[in-house]
Short mmCIF file of C-alpha atoms and ligand atoms in Angstrom, two decimals:
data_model
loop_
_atom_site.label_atom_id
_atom_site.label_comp_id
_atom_site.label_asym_id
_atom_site.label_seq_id
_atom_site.Cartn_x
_atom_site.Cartn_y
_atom_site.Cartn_z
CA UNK R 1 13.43 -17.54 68.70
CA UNK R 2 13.42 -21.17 69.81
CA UNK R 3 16.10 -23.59 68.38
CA UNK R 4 13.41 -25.37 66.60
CA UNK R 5 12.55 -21.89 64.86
CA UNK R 6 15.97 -21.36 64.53
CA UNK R 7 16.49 -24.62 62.63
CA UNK R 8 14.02 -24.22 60.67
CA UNK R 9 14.87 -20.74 59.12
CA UNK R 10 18.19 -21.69 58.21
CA UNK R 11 16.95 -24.84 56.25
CA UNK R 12 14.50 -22.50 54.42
CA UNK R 13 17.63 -19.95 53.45
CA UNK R 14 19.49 -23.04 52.05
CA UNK R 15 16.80 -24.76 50.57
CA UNK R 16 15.45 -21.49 49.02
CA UNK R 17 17.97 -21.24 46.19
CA UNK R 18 18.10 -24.47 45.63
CA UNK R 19 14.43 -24.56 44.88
CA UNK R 20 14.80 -21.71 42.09
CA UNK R 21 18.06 -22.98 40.43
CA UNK R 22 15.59 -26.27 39.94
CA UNK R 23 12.65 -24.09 38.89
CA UNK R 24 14.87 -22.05 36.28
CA UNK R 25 16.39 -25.34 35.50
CA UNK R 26 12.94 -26.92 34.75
CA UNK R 27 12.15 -23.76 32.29
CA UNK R 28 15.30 -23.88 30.74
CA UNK R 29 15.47 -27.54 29.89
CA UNK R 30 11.96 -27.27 28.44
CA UNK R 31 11.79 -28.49 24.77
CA UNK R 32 9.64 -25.23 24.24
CA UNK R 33 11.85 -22.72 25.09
CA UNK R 34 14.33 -22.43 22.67
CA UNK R 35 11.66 -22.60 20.26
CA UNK R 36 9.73 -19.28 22.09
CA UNK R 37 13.35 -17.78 22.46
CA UNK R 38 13.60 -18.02 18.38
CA UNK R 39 10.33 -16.93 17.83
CA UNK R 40 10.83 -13.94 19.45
CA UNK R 41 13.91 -12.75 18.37
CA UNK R 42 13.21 -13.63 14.91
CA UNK R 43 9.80 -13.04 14.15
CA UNK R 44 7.48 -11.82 16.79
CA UNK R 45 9.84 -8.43 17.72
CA UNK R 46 10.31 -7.52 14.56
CA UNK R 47 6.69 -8.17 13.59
CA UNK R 48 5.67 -5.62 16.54
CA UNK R 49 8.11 -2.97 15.90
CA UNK R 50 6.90 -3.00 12.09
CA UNK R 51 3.07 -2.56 13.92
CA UNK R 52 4.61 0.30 16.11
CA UNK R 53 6.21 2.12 13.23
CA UNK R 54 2.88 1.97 10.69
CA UNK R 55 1.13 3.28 13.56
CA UNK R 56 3.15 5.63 14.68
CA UNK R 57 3.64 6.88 11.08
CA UNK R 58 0.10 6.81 10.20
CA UNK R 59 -1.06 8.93 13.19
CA UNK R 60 1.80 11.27 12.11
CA UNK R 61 3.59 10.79 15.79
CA UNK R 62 6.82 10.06 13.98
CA UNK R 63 6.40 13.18 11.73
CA UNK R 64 5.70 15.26 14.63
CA UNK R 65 8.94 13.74 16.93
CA UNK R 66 11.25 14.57 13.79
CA UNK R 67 10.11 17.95 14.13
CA UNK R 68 11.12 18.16 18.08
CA UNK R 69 11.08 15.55 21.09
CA UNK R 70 7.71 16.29 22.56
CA UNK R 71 6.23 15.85 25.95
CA UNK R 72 3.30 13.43 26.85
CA UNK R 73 0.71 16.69 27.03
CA UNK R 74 2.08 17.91 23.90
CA UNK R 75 0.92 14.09 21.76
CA UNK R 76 -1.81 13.89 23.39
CA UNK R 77 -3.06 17.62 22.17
CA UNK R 78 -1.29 17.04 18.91
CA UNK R 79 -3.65 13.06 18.51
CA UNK R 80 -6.60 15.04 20.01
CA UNK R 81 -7.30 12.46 22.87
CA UNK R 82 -7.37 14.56 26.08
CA UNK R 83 -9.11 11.60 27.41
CA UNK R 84 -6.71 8.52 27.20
CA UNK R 85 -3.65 10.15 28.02
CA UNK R 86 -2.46 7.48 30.29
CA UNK R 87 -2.99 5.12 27.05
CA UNK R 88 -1.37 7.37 25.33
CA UNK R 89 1.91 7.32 27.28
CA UNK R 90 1.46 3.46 27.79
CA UNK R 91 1.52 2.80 23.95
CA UNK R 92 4.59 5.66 23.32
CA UNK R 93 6.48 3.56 26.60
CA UNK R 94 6.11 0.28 24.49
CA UNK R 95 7.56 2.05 21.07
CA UNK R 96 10.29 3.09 23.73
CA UNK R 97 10.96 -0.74 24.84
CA UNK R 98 10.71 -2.05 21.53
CA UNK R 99 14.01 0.82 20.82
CA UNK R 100 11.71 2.59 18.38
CA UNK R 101 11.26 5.85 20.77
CA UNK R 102 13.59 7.51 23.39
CA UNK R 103 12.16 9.25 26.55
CA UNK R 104 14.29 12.20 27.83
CA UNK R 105 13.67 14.61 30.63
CA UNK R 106 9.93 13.60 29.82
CA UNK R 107 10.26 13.99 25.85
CA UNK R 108 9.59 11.47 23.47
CA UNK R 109 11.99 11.57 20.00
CA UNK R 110 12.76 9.12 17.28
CA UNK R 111 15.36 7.01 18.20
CA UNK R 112 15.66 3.84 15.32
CA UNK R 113 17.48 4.41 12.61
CA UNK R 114 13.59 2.79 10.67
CA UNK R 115 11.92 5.55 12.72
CA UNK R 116 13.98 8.83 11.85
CA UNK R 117 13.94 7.75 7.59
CA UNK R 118 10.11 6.81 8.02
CA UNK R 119 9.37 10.14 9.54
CA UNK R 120 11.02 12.30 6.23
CA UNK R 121 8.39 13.61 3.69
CA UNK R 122 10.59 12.53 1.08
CA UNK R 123 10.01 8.35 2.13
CA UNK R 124 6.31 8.78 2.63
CA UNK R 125 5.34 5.80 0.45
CA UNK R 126 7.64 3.58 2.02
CA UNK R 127 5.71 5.11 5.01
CA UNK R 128 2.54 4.17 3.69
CA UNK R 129 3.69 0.82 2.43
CA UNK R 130 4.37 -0.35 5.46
CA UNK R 131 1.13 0.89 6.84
CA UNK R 132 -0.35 -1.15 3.80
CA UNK R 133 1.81 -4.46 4.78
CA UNK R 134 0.83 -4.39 8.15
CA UNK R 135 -3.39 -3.10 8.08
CA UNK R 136 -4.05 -5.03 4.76
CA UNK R 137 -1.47 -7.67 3.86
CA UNK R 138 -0.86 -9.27 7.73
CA UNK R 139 -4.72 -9.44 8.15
CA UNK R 140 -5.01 -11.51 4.41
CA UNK R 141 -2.21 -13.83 5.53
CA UNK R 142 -3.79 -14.50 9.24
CA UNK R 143 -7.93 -14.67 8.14
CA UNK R 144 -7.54 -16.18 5.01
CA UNK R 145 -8.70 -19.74 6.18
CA UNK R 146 -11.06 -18.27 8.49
CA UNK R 147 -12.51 -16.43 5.82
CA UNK R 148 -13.12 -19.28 3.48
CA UNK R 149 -14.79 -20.96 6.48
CA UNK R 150 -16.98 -18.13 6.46
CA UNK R 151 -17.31 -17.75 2.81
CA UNK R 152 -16.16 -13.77 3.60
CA UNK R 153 -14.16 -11.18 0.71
CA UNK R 154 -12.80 -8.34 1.57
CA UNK R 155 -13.90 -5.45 -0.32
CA UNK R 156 -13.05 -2.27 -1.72
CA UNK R 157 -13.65 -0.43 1.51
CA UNK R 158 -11.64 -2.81 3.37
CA UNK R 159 -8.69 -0.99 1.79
CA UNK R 160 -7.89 2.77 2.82
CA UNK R 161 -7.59 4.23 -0.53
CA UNK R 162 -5.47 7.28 0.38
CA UNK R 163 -2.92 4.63 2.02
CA UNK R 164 -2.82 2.59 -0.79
CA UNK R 165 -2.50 6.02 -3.15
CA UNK R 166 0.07 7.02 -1.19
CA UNK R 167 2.16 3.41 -1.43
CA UNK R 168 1.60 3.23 -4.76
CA UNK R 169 3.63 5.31 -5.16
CA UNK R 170 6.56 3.17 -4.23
CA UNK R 171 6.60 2.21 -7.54
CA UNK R 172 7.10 5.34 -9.11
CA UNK R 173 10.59 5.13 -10.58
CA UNK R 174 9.51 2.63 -13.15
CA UNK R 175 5.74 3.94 -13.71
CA UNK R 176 7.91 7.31 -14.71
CA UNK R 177 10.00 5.51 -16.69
CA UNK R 178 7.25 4.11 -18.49
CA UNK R 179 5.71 7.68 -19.30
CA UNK R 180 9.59 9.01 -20.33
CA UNK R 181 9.52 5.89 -22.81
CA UNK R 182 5.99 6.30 -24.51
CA UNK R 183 4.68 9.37 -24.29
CA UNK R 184 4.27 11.76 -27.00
CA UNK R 185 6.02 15.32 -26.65
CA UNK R 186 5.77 17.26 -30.18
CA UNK R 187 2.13 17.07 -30.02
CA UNK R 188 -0.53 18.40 -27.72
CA UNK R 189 -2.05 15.51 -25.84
CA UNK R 190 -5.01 15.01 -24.71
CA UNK R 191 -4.63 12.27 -21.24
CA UNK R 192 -7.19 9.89 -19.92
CA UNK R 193 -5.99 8.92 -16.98
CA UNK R 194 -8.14 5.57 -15.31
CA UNK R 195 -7.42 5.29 -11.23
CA UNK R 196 -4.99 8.52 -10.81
CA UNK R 197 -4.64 7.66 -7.11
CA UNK R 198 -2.20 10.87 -5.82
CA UNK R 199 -2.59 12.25 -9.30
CA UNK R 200 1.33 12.09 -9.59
CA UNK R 201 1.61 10.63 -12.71
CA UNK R 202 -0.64 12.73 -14.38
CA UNK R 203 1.73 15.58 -13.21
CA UNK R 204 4.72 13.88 -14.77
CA UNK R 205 3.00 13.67 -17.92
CA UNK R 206 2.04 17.12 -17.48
CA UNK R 207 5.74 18.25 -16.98
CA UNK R 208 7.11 16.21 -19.94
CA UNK R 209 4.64 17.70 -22.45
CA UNK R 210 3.51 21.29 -21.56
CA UNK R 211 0.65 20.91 -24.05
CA UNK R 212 -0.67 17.89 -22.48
CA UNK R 213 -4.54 18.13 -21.00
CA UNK R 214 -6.10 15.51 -19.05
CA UNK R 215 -8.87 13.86 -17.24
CA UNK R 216 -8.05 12.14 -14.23
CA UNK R 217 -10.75 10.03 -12.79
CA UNK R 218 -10.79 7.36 -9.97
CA UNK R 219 -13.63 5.09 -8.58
CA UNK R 220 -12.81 6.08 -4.45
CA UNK R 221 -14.50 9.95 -3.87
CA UNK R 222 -11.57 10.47 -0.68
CA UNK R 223 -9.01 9.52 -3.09
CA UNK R 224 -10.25 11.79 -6.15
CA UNK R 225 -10.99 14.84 -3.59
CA UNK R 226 -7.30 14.13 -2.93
CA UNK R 227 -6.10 13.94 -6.31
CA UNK R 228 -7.83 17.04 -7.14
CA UNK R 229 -6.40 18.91 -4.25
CA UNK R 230 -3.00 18.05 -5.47
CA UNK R 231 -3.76 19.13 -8.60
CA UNK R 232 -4.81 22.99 -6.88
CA UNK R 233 -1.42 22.82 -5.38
CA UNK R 234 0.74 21.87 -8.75
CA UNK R 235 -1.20 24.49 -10.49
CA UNK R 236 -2.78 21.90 -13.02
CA UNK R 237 -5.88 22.91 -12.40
CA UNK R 238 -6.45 24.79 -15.64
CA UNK R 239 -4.93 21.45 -18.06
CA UNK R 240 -6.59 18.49 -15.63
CA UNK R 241 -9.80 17.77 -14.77
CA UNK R 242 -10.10 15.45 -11.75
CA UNK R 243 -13.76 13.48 -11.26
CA UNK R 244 -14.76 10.63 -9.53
CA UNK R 245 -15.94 7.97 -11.59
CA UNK R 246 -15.81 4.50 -12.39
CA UNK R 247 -14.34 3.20 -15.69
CA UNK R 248 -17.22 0.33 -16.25
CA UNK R 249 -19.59 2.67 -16.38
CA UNK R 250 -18.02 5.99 -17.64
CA UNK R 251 -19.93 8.03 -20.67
CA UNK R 252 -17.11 9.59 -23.07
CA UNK R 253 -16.36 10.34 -25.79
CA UNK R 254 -13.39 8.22 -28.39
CA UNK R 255 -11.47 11.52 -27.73
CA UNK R 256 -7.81 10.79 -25.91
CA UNK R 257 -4.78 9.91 -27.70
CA UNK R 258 -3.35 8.42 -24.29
CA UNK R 259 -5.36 6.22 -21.94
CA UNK R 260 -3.13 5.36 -18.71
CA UNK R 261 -3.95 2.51 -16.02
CA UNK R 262 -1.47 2.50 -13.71
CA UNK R 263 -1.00 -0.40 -10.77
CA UNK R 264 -5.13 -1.32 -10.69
CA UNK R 265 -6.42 -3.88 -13.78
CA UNK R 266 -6.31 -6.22 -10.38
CA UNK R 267 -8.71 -4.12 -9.54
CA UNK R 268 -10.85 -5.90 -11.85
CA UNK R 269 -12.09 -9.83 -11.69
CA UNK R 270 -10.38 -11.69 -14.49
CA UNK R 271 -13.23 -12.54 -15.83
CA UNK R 272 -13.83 -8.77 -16.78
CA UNK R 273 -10.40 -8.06 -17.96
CA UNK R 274 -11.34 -8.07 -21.56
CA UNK R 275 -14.63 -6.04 -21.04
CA UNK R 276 -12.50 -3.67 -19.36
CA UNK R 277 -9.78 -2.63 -21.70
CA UNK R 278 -12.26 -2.45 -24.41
CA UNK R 279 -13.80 -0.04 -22.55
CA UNK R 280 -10.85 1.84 -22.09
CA UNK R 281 -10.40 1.43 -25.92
CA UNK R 282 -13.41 3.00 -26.41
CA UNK R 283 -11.92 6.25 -24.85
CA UNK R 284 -9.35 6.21 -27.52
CA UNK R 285 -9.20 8.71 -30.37
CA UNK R 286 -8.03 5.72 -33.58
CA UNK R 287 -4.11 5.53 -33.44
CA UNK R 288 -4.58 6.27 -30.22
CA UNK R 289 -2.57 4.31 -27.66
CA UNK R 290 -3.05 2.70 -23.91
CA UNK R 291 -0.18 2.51 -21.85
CA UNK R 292 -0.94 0.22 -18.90
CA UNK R 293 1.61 -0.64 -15.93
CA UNK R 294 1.05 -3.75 -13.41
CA UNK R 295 3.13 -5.89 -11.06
CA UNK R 296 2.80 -9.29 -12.53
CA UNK R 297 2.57 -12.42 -11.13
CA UNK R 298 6.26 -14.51 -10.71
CA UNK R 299 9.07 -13.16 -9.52
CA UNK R 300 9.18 -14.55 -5.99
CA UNK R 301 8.36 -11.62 -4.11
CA UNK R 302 6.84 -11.91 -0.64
CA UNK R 303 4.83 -8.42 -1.23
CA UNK R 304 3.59 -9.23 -4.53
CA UNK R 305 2.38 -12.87 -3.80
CA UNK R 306 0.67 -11.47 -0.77
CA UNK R 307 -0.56 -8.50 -2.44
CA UNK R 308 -1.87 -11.12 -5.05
CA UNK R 309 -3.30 -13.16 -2.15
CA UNK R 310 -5.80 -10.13 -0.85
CA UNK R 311 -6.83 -9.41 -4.25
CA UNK R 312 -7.89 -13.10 -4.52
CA UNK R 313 -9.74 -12.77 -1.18
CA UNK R 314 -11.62 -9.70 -2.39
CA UNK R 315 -14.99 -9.66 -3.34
CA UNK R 316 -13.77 -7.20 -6.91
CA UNK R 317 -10.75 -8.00 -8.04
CA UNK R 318 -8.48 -10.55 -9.23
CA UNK R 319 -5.32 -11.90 -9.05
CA UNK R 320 -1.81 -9.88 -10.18
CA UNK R 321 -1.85 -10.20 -13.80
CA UNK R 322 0.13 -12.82 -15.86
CA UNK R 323 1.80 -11.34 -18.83
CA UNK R 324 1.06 -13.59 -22.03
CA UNK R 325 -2.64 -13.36 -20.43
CA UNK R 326 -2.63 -9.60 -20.69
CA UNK R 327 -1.41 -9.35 -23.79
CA UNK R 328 -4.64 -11.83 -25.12
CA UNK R 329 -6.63 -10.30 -23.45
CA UNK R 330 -5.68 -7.02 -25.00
CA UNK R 331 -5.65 -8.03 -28.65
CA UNK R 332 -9.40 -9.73 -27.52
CA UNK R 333 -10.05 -6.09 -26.38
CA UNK R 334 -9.23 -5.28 -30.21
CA UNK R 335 -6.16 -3.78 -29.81
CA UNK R 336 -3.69 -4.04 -32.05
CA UNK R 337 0.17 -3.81 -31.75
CA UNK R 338 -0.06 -4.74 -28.00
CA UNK R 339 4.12 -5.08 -26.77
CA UNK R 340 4.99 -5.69 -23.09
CA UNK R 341 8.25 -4.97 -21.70
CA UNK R 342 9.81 -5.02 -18.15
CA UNK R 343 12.09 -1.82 -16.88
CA UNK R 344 14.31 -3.69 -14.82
CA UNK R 345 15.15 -6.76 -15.17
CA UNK R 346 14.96 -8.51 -11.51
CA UNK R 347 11.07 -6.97 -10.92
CA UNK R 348 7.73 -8.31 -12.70
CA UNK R 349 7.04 -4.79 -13.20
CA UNK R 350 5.29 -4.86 -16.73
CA UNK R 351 4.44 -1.74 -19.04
CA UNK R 352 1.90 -2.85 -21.81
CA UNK R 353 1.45 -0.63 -24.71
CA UNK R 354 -1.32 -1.35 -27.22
CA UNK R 355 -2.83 0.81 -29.97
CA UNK R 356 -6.29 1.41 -31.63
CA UNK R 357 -5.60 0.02 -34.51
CA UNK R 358 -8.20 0.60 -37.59
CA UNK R 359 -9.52 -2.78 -37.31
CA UNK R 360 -10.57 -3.72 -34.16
CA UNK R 361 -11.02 -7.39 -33.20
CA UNK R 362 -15.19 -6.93 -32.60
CA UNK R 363 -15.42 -4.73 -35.63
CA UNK R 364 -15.68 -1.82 -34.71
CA UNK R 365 -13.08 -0.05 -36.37
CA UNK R 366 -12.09 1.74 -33.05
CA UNK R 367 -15.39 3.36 -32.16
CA UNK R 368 -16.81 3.26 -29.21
CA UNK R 369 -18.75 0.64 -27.54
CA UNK R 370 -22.05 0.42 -26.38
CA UNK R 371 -22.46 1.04 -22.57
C1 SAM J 401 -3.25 0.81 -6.35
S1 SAM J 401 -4.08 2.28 -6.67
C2 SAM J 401 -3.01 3.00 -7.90
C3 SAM J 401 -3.11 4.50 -7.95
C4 SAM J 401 -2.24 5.13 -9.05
N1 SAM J 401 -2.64 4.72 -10.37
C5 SAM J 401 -0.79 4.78 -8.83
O1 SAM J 401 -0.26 3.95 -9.54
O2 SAM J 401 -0.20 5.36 -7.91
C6 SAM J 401 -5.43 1.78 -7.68
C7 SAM J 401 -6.45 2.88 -7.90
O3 SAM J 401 -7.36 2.49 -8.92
C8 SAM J 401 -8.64 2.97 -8.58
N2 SAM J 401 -9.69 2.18 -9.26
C9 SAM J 401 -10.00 0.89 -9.02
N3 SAM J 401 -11.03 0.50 -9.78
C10 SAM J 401 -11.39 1.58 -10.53
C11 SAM J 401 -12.43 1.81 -11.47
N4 SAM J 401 -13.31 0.85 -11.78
N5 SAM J 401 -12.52 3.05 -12.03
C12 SAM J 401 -11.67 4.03 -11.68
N6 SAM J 401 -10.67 3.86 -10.77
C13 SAM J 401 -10.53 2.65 -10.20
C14 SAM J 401 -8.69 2.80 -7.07
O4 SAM J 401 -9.67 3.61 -6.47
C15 SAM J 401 -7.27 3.16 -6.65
O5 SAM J 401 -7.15 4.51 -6.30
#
């Protein structure tokens, strides 16, 4: 090596760090940085580890980790996708750097403490909640102009209606409390039950009054094949019947005593509301009685007011309900001693109980109306 060469290197060895202390310098001192930094720490990490977790809970890779660790080959025969087994192992390798997974000797298992509760049977609607929050609610929040621009709703099949049966459920500790409160035990009972989702409720009922029969109907055929299943495996089958149908448009008879919507009259524009529970009066045997449960609007909860944001969006429904409204539009439906009542005091969890009175407001004296 010449001196010149010589010279030359050594300059470049010194000059070398220099250069990247300035470059890191120039990065640091950027005004965007700390803002990136915050963003994700604060929202963007979190907001993928919540995606990991729904997925990996929905495609039952959680359930199957709690189980036992598991190998690569073992997921991908377990997920059926012999094919994409490298992008299998790439998406389990990011639920590993986002500390969701661990990888051991080769075997994936749980390793947050969100991941371990998520995989028990016993938290599977805060399972499928999540999986609702992140397929339904994120995509509401993040189209919402978009789809005003576009003049698009979602609709029903938008939704996955054994996910949302399943995180319905998340409310059941004050839906049951509403059935301990109202429902009739020294009498046979004969249950319609509007929506069943899971079925579960109709099951509690069941339990409370062993002379309780029922007819569970909801308007999604995946979710009433489930229902109906469940109902094989509580050994209900013989007291509840489980159809799929759609209340609007329903033919029976004014034969129940109990008439249940639970978590769905936003399932229904406003504009129908009224058309709606008079049909479900119709149902009623007189003196019979409608017990109705809803998250209401208020309340300052980030679920509901999003929750009440995709219903607005939707091409069916309407907003969460407001409670004075429901109770008007319940004595329009010609109902009579309509009450509403909260369970606990912090949630706009609502029960509504209303009865088919002799006189109903149209008239009809509690018979049914014309379809
Ligand atoms: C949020 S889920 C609630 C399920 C269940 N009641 C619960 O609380 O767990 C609402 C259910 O109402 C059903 N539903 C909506 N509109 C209906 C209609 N017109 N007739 C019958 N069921 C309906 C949906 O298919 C869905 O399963």
């Amino acid at each position: 090596m010449d001196l010149l060469s010589l010279a030359r290197t050594v300059k470049d060895r010194v000059e070398a760090p220099i250069t990247d202390a300035l470059a890191v310098a120039k990065v640091v001192t950027d005004p965007r940085t700390p803002l990136l930094l915050a963003l994700s720490t604060v929202v963007v990490t979190p907001l993928y580890r919540a995606a990991f977790l729904a997925s990996a809970s929905g495609s039952g890779v959680l359930q199957c980790l709690a189980v036992r660790p598991c190998d690569l080959d073992s997921l991908v025969e377990y997920l059926e996708v012999p094919q994409d087994r490298e992008r299998l192992r790439v998406w389990l390798d990011t639920g590993v750097r986002l500390g969701e997974l661990d990888v051991r000797e080769g075997c994936y298992r749980l390793r947050s403490t969100p991941a371990k509760l998520l995989a028990h049977a016993g938290n599977d609607a805060v399972a499928a909640a999540l999986e609702e929050i992140m397929r339904f609610h994120v995509p509401a929040l993040l189209d919402a102009p978009r789809m005003l621009k576009e003049g698009r709703r979602f609709s029903l099949g938008d939704q996955d209606g054994t996910v949302i049966a399943r995180s319905s459920l998340a409310l059941q500790g004050m839906v049951q409390e509403a059935i301990d409160r109202h429902l009739e035990r020294a009498t046979p009972v004969r249950l319609l039950e509007i929506g069943c989702g899971t079925g579960a409720y109709v099951r509690h009922a069941a339990r409370l009054n062993p002379r309780l029969t029922a007819l569970a109907v909801d308007l999604q055929p995946e979710v009433a094949l489930r229902a109906a299943a469940n109902m094989a495996e509580w050994g209900l089958t013989g007291r509840v019947e489980t159809r799929q149908g759609d209340l609007r448009t329903l033919e029976l008879q004014p034969q129940f005593d109990l008439v249940t919507l639970h978590n769905n009259i936003y399932y229904f524009p406003e504009a129908e509301r009224v058309e709606v529970l008079e049909r479900a009066r119709s149902f009623l045997a007189p003196g019979g009685r409608l017990l109705l449960t809803s998250s209401c609007q208020g309340g300052g909860n980030a679920g509901l007011d999003v929750l009440n944001l995709w219903f607005e969006y939707a091409d069916f429904g309407g907003p969460l309900p407001r409670e004075d409204e429901l109770v008007a539009q319940l004595e329009k439906a010609g109902f009579t001693d309509v009450r509403a009542a909260g369970i606990v005091p912090t949630q706009p969890f609502r029960v509504f109980v209303a009865t088919n009175g002799a006189d109903g407001a149209d008239g009809t004296n509690g018979t049914p109306i014309q379809a």
